[in-house]
mmCIF file of C-alpha atoms and ligand atoms in Angstrom:
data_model
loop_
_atom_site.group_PDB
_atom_site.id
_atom_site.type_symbol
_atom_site.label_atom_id
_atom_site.label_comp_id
_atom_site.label_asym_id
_atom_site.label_seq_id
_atom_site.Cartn_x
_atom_site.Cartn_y
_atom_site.Cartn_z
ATOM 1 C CA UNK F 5 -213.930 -113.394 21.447
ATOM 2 C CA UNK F 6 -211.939 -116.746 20.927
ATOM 3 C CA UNK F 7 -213.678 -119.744 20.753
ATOM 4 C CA UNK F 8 -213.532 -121.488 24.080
ATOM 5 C CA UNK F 9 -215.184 -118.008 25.713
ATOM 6 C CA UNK F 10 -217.771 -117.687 22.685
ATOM 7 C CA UNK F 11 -218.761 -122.051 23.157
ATOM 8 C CA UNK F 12 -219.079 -120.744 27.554
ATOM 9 C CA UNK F 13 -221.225 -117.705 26.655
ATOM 10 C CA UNK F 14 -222.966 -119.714 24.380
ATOM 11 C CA UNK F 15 -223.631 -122.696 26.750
ATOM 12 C CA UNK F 16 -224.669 -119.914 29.490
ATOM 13 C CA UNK F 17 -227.064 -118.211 27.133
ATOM 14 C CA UNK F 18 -229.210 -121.560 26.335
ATOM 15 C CA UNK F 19 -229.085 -122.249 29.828
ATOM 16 C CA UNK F 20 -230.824 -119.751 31.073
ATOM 17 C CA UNK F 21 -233.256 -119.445 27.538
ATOM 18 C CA UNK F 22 -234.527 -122.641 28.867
ATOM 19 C CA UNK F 23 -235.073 -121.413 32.433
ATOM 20 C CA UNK F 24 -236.659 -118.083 31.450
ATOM 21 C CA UNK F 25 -239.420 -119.740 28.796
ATOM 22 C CA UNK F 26 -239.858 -122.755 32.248
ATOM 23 C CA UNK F 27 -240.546 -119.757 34.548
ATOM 24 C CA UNK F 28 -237.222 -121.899 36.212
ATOM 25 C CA UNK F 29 -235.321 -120.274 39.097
ATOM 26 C CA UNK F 30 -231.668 -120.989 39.426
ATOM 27 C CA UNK F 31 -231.150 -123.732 42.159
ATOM 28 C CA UNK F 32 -228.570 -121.937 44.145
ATOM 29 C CA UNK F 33 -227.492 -117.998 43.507
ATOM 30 C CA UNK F 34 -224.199 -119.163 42.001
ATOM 31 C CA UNK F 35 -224.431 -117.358 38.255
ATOM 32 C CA UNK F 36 -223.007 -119.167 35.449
ATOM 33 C CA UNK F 37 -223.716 -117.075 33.196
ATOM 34 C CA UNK F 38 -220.494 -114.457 33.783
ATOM 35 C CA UNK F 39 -218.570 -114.845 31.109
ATOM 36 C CA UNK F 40 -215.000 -115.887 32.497
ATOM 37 C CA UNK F 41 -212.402 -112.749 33.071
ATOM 38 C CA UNK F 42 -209.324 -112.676 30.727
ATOM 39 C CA UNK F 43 -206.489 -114.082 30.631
ATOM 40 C CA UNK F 44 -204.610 -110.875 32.562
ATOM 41 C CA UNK F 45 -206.996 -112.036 35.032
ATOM 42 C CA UNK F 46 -205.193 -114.647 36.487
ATOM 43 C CA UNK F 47 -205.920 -115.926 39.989
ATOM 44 C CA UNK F 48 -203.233 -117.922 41.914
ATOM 45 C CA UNK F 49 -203.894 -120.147 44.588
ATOM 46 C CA UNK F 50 -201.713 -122.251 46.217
ATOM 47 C CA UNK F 51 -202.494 -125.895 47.566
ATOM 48 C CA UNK F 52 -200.979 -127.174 50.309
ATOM 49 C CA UNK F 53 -201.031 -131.002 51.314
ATOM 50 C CA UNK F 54 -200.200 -133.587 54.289
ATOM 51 C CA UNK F 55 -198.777 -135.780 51.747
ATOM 52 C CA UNK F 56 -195.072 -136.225 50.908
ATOM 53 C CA UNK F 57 -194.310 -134.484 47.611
ATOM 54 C CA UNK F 58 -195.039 -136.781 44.845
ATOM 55 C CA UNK F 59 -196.814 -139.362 47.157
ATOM 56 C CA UNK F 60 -198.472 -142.186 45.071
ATOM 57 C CA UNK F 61 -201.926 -141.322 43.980
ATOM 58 C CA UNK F 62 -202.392 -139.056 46.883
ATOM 59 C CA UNK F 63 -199.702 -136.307 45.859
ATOM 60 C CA UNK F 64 -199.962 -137.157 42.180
ATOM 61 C CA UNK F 65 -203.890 -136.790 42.706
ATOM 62 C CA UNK F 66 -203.475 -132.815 43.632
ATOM 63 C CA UNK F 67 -201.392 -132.177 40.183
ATOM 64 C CA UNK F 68 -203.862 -133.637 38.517
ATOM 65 C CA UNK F 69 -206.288 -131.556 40.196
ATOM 66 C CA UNK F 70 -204.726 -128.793 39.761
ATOM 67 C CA UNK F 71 -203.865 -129.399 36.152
ATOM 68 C CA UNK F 72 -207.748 -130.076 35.460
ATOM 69 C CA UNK F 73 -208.537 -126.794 36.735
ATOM 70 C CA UNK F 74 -206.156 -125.207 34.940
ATOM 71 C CA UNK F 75 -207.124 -126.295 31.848
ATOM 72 C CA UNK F 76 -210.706 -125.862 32.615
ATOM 73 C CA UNK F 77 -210.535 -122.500 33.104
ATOM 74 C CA UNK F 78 -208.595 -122.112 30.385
ATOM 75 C CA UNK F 79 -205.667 -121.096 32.779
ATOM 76 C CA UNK F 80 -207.401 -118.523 34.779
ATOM 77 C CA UNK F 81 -207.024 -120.369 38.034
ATOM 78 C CA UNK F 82 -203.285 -121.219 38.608
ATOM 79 C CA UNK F 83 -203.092 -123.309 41.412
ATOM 80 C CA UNK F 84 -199.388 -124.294 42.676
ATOM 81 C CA UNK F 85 -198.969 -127.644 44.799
ATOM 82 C CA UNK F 86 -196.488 -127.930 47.857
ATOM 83 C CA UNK F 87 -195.759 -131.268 48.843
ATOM 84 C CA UNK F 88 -196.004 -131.671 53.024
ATOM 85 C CA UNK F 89 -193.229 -129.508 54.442
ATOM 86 C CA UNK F 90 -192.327 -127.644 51.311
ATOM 87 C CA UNK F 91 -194.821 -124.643 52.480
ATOM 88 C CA UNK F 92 -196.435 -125.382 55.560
ATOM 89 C CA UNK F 93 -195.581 -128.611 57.792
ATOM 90 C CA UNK F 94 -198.507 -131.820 57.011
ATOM 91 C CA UNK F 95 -200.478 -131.062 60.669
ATOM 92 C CA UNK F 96 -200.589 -127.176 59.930
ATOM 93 C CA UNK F 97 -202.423 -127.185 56.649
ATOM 94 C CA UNK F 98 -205.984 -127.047 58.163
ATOM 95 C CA UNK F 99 -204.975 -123.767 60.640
ATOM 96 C CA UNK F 100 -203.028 -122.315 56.434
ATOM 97 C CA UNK F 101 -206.075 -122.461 55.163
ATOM 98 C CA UNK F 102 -208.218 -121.013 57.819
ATOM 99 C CA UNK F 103 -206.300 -117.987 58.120
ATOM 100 C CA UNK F 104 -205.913 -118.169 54.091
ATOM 101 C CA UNK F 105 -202.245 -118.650 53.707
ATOM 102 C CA UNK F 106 -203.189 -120.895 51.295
ATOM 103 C CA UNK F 107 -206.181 -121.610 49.207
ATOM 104 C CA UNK F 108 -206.271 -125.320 49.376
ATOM 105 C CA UNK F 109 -205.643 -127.754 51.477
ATOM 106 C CA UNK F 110 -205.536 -132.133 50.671
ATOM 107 C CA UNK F 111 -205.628 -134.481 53.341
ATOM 108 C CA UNK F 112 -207.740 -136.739 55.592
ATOM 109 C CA UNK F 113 -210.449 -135.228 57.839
ATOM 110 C CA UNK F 114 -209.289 -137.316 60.877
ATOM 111 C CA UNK F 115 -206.034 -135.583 60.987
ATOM 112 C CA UNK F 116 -207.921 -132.891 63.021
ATOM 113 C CA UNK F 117 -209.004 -135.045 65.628
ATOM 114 C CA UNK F 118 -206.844 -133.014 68.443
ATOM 115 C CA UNK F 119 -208.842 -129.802 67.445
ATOM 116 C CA UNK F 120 -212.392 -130.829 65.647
ATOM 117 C CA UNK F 121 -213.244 -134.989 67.216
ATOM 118 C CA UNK F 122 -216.308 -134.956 65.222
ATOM 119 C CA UNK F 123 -213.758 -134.588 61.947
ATOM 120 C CA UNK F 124 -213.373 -138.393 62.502
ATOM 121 C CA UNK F 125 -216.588 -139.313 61.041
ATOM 122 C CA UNK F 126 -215.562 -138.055 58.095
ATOM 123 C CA UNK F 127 -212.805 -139.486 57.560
ATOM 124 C CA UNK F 128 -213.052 -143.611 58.608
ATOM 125 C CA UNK F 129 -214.810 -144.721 61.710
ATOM 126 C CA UNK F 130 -213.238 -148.928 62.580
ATOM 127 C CA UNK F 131 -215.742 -151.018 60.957
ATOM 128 C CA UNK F 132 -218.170 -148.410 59.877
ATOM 129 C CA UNK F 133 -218.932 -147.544 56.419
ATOM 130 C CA UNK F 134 -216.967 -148.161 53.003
ATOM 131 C CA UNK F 135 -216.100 -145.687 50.580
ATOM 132 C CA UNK F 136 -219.523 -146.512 48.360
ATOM 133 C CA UNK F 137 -221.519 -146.318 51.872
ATOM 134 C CA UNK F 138 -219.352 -142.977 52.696
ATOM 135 C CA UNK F 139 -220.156 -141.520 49.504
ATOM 136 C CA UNK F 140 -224.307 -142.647 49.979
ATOM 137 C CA UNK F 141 -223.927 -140.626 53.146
ATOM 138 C CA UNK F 142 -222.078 -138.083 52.283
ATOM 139 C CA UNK F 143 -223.510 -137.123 48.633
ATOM 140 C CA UNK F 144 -226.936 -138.028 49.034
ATOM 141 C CA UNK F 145 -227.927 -138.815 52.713
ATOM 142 C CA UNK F 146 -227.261 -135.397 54.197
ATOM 143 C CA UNK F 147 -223.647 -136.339 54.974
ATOM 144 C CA UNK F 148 -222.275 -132.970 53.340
ATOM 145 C CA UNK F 149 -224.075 -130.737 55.226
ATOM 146 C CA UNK F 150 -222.780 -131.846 58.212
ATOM 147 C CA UNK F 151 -219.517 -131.720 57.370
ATOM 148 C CA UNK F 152 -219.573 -128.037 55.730
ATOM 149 C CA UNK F 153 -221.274 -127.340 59.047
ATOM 150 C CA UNK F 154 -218.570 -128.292 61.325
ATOM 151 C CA UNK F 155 -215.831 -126.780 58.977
ATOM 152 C CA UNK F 156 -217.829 -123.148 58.450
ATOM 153 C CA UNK F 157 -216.326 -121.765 62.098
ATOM 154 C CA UNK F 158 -213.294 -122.614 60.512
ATOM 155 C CA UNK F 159 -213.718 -120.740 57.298
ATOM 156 C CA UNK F 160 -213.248 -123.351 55.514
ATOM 157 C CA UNK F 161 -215.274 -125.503 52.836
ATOM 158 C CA UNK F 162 -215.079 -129.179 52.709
ATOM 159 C CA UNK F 163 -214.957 -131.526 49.381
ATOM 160 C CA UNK F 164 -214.875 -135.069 49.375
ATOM 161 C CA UNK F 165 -211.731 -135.887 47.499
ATOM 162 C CA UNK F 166 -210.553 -139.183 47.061
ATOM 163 C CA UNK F 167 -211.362 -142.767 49.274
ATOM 164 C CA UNK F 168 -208.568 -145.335 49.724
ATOM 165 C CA UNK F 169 -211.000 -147.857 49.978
ATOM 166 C CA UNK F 170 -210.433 -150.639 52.760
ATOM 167 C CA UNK F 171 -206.761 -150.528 53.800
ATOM 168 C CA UNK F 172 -205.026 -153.715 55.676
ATOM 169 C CA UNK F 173 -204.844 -154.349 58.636
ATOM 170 C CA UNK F 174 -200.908 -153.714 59.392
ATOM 171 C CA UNK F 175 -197.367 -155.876 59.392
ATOM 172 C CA UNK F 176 -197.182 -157.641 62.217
ATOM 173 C CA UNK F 177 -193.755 -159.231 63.039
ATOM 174 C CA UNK F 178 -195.615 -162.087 65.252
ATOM 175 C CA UNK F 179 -198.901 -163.846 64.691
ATOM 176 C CA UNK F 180 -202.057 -163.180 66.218
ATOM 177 C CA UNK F 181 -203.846 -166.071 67.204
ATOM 178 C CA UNK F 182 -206.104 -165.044 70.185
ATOM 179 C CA UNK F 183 -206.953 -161.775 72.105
ATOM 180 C CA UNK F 184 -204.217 -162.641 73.788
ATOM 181 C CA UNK F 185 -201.884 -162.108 71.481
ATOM 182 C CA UNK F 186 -202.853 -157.773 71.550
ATOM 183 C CA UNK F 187 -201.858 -157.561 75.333
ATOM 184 C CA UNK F 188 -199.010 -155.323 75.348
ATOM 185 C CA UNK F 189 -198.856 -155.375 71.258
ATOM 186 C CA UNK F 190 -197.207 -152.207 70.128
ATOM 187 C CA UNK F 191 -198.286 -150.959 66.894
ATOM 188 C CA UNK F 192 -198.066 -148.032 64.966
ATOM 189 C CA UNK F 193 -201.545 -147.159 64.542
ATOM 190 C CA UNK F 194 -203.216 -143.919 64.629
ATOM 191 C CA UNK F 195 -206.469 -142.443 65.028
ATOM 192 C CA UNK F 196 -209.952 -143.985 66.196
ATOM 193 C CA UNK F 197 -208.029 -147.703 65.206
ATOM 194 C CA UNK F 198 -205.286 -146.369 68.134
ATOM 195 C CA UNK F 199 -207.488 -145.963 70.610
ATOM 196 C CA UNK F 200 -209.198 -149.325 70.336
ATOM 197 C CA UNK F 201 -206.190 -151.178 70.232
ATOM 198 C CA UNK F 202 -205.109 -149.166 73.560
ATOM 199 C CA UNK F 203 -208.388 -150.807 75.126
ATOM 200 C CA UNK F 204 -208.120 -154.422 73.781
ATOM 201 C CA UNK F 205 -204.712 -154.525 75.923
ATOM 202 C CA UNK F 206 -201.945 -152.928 73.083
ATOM 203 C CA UNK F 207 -200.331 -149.594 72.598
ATOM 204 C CA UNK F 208 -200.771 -147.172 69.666
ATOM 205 C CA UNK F 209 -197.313 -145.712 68.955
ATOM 206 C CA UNK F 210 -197.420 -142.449 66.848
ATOM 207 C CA UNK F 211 -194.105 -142.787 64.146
ATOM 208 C CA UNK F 212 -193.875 -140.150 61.246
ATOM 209 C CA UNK F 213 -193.938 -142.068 58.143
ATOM 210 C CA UNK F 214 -190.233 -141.925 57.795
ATOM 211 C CA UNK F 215 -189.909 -143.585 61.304
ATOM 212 C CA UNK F 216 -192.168 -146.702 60.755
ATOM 213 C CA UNK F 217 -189.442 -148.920 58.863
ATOM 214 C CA UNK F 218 -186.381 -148.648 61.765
ATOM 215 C CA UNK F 219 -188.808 -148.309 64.255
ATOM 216 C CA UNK F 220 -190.653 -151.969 63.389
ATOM 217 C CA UNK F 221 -186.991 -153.152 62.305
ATOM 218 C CA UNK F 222 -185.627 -152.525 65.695
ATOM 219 C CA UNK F 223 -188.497 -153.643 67.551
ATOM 220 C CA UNK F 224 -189.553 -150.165 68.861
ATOM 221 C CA UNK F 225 -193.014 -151.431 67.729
ATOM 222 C CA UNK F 226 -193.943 -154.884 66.559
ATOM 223 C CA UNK F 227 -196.558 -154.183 64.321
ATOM 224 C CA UNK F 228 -197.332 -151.204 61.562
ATOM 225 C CA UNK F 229 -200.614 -150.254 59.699
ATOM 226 C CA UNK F 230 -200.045 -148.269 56.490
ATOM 227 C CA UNK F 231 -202.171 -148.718 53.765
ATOM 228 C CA UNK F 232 -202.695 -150.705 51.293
ATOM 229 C CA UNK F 233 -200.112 -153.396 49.281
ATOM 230 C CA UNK F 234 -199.688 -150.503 46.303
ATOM 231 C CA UNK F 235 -198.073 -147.938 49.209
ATOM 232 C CA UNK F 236 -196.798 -150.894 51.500
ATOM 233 C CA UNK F 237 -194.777 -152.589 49.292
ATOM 234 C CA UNK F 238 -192.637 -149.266 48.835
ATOM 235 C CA UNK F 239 -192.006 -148.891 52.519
ATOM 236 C CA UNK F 240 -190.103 -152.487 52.094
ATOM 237 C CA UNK F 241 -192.135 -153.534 55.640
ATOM 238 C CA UNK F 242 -192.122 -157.002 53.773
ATOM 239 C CA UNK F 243 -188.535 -157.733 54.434
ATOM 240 C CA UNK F 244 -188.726 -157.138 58.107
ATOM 241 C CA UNK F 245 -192.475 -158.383 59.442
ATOM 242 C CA UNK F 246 -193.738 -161.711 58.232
ATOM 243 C CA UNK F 247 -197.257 -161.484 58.416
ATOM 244 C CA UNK F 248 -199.417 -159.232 56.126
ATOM 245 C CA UNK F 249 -202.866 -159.102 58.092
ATOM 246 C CA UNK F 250 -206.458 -158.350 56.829
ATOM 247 C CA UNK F 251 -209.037 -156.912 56.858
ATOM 248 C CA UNK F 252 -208.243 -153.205 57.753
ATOM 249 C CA UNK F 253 -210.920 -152.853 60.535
ATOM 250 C CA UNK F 254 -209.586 -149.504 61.533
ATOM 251 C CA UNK F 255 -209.829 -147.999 57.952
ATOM 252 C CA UNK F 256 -212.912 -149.569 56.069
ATOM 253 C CA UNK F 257 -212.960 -146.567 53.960
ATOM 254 C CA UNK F 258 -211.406 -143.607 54.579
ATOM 255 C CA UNK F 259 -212.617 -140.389 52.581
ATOM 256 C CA UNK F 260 -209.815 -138.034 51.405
ATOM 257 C CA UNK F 261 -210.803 -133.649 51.824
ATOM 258 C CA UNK F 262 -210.027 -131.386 49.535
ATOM 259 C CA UNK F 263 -210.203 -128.388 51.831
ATOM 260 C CA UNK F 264 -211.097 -124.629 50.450
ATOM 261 C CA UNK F 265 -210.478 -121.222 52.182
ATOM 262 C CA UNK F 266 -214.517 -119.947 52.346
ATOM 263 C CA UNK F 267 -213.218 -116.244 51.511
ATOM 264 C CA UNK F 268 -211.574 -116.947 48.628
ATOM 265 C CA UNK F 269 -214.033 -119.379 47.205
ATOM 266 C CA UNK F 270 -216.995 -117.054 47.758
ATOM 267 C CA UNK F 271 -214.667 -114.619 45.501
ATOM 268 C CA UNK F 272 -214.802 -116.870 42.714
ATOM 269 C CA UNK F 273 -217.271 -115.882 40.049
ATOM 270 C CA UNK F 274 -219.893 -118.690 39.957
ATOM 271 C CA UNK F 275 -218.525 -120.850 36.492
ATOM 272 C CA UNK F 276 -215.110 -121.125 38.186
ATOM 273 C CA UNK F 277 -216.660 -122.558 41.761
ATOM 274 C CA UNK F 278 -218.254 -124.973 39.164
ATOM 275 C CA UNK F 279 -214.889 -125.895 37.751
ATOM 276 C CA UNK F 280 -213.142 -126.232 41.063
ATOM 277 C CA UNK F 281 -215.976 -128.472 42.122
ATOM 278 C CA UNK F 282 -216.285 -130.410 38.864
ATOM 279 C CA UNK F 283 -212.388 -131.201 39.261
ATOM 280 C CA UNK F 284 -212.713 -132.418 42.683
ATOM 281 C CA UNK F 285 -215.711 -134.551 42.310
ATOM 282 C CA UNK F 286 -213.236 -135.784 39.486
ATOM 283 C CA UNK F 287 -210.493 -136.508 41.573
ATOM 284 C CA UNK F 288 -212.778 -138.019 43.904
ATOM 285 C CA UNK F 289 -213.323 -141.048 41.631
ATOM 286 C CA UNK F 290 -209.998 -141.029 40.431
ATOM 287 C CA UNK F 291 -208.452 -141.629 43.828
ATOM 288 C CA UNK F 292 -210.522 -145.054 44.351
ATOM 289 C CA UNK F 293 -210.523 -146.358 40.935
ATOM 290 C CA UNK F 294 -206.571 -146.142 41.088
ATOM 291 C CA UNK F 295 -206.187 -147.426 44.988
ATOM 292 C CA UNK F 296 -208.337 -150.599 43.761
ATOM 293 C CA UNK F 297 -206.341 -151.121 40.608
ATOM 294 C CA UNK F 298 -202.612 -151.053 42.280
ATOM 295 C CA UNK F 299 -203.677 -152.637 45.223
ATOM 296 C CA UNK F 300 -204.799 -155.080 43.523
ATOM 297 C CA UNK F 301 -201.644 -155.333 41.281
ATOM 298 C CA UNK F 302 -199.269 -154.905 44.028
ATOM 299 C CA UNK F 303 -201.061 -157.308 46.100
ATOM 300 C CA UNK F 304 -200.622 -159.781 43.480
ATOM 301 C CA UNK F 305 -196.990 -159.231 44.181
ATOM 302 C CA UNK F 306 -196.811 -159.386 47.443
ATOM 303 C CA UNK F 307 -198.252 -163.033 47.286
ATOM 304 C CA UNK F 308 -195.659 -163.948 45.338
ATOM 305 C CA UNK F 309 -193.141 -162.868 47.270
ATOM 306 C CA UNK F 310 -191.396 -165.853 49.673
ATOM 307 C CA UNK F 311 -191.435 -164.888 53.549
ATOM 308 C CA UNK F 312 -194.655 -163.190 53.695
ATOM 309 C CA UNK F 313 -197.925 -164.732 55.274
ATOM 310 C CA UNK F 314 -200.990 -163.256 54.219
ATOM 311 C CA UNK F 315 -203.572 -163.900 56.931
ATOM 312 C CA UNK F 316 -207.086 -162.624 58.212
ATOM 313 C CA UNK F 317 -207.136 -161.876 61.582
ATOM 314 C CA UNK F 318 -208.997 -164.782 63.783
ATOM 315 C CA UNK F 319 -212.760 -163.804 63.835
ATOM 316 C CA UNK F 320 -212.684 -163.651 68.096
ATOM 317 C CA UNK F 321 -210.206 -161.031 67.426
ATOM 318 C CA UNK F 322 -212.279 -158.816 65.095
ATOM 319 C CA UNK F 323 -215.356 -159.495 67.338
ATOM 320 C CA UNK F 324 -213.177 -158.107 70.365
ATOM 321 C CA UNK F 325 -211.803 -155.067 68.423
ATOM 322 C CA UNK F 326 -215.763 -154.218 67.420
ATOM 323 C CA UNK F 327 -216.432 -154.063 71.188
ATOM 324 C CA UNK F 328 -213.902 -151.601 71.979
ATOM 325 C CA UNK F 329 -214.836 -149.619 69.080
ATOM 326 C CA UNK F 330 -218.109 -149.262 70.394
ATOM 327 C CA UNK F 331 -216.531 -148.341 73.969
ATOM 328 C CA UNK F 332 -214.409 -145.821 72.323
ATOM 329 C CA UNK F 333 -217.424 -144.053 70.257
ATOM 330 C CA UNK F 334 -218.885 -144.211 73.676
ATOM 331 C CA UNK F 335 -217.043 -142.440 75.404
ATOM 332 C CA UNK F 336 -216.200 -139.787 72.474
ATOM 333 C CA UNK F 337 -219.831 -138.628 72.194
ATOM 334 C CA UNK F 338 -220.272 -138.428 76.121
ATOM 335 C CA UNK F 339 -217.717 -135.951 75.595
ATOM 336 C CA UNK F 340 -218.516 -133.560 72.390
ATOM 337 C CA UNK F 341 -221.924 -132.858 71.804
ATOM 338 C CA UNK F 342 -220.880 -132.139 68.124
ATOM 339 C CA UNK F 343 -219.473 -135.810 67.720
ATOM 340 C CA UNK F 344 -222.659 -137.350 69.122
ATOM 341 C CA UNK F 345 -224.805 -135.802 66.605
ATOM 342 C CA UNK F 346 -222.335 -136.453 63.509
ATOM 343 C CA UNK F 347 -221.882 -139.715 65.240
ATOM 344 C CA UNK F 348 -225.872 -140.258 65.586
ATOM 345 C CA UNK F 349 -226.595 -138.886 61.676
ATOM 346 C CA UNK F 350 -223.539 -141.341 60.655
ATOM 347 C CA UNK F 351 -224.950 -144.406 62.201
ATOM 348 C CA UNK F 352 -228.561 -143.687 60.951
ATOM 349 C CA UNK F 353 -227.717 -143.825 57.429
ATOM 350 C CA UNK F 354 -224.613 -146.971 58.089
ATOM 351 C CA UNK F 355 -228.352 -148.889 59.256
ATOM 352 C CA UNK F 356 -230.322 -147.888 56.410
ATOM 353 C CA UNK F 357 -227.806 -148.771 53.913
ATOM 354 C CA UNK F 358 -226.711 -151.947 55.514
ATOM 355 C CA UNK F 359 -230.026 -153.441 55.123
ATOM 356 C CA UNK F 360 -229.820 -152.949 51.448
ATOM 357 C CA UNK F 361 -226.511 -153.873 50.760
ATOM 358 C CA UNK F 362 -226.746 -157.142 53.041
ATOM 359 C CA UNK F 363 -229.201 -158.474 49.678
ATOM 360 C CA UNK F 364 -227.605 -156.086 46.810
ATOM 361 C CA UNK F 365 -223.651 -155.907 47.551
ATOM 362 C CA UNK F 366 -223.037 -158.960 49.880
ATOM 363 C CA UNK F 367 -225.028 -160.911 47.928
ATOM 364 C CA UNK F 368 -223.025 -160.585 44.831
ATOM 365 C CA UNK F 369 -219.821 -160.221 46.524
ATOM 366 C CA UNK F 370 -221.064 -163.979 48.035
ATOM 367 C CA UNK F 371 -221.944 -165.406 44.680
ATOM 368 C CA UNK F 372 -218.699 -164.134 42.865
ATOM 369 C CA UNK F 373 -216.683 -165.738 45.436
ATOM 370 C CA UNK F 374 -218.225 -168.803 46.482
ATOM 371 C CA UNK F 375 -215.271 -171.385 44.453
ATOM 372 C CA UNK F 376 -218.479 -173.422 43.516
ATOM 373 C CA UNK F 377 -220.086 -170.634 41.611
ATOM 374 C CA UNK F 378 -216.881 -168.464 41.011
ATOM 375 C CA UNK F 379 -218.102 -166.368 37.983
ATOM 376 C CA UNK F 380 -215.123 -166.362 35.507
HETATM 377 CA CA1 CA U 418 -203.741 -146.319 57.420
#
């Protein structure tokens, strides 16, 4: 037995020592205590991703994650990562790993909206919770449930894996001043955020992410969202669009999935589920701790840089966009009964949460802030 097997078998044997002299039952009927196959029993998955290959933090994320687990399981599961389009196209990996043509799967729940609407709550609802308040919901305010719920016709098991954190709120090649100023504003913007804009007087153009840069240069759109300053400095949308607009309303928080086929995760002896969990609970606070650091670098940057306006949007604006997100959650759980009680379960816990943050978060937030008590 070599060591790293003897130290698991070990670890598994005191484990349940201590349960069996409690009169403890094992919390769910995954068994740890299997000691891990051999190497010759190699498992490959493969994990497919909506990102581009190599895609800042998101694509670099899933080789981490799949090095982790590697090395975890001491190289038992082999897990191979296509880029988007290298094995399946970005908007097919959710049907590849239903039908189990791959394993994994890394994107954004609201992707899906076309086939699952409720999938949106998971992913970033405009001006609803951030990724601390996502994670309150989804890790310890019943949040999970639902969303393994709505997957499980799908064979597939959700993870939370990864939160950009607030994004901005696009490149916009004019100012906004006034409402006014979003009649017939076109805008790449998708999702939830597209639809509101299409009620506050704008239209939501849909442009691949190799599209968005001659589309806003030649004025097929006026305005872009992305993401943040780490990603949107790369694009270059400085050079053409003037003014660099916050907050991201649309995207207060939006929760990354790591998705896995249910078939082939059930097959998995029980210490290996625990690895591929472990690793993308990892990943999951990788993902936010690195979107806060560049952004916050690159934003730095972009400040610095001459022809660029930074500006928040004007306050009657946000207050106008709020109102048409409410219209547009309106009318979405009028029409899916499975949207109005993810919707319902979402808002519950955005209340209860709200009320503590307003004197825990805000407050600080306030105090480190305010230039006349700026804590240095
Ligand atoms: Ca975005």
């Amino acid at each position: 037995m070599d060591r790293s097997r003897f130290l698991r078998t070990t670890a598994a044997l005191t484990l349940g020592t201590a349960c069996s002299l409690s009169g403890c039952r094992p919390e769910h009927e995954d068994r740890t205590d299997t000691p891990p196959p051999g190497p010759q029993e190699t498992i490959k998955w493969k994990l497919v991703t909506t990102w581009p290959p190599g895609f800042p933090v998101l694509g670099e994320g899933c080789s981490l994650l799949a090095g982790w687990i590697r090395e975890m399981s001491g190289g038992t599961l082999d897990i191979r990562v296509y880029g988007a389009g290298e094995l399946i196209p970005a908007m097919e990996v959710f049907d590849a790993v239903s039908t189990g043509t791959a394993q994994m799967a890394s994107s954004a729940a609201y992707y899906w909206a076309g086939k699952i609407p409720a999938a949106q709550f998971f992913g970033s609802v405009p001006f609803g919770m951030n990724a601390q308040q996502m994670n309150s919901w989804l890790m310890a305010g019943g949040g999970m449930a639902l969303w393994e719920h709505l997957y499980a016709p799908h064979g597939i098991i959700p993870f939370p894996c990864g939160n950009t954190g607030i994004q901005m709120g696009g490149w916009f090649r004019k100012e906004i001043r006034s409402i006014q100023d979003l009649a017939g504003l076109k805008m790449r913007i998708p999702g939830l955020g597209g639809k509101v804009l299409e009620r506050a007087g704008g239209t939501a153009v849909l442009s691949a992410g190799s599209e968005i840069y001659t589309n806003l240069e030649r004025g097929v759109i006026d305005a872009t969202e992305w993401i943040g300053p780490y990603h949107d400095v790369r694009m270059g949308f400085g050079d053409i669009a003037r003014y660099y607009y916050f907050p991201g309303w649309h995207e207060p928080g939006s929760t990354l999935e790591l998705m896995v086929n249910k078939d082939a995760f059930e097959a998995l002896p029980g210490w290996l589920k625990e690895v591929v969990r472990t690793a993308a609970l990892r990943l999951h606070n990788w993902v936010l701790a690195e979107f806060d650091t560049q952004n916050a670098r690159y934003l730095k940057q972009i400040t610095s840089q001459p022809g660029i306006e930074i500006r928040r949007f004007p306050g009657e604006v946000l207050r106008f966009l709020q109102t048409k997100t409410r219209e547009v959650l309106n009318d979405l759980v009028a029409s899916d009964p499975a949207s109005k009680e993810i919707h319902d379960a979402y808002f519950e816990h955005f209340n209860l949460v709200r009320d503590w943050f307003r004197i825990s978060e805000w407050e600080n937030y306030r105090l480190s802030f305010a230039e006349e008590t700026g804590f240095q």
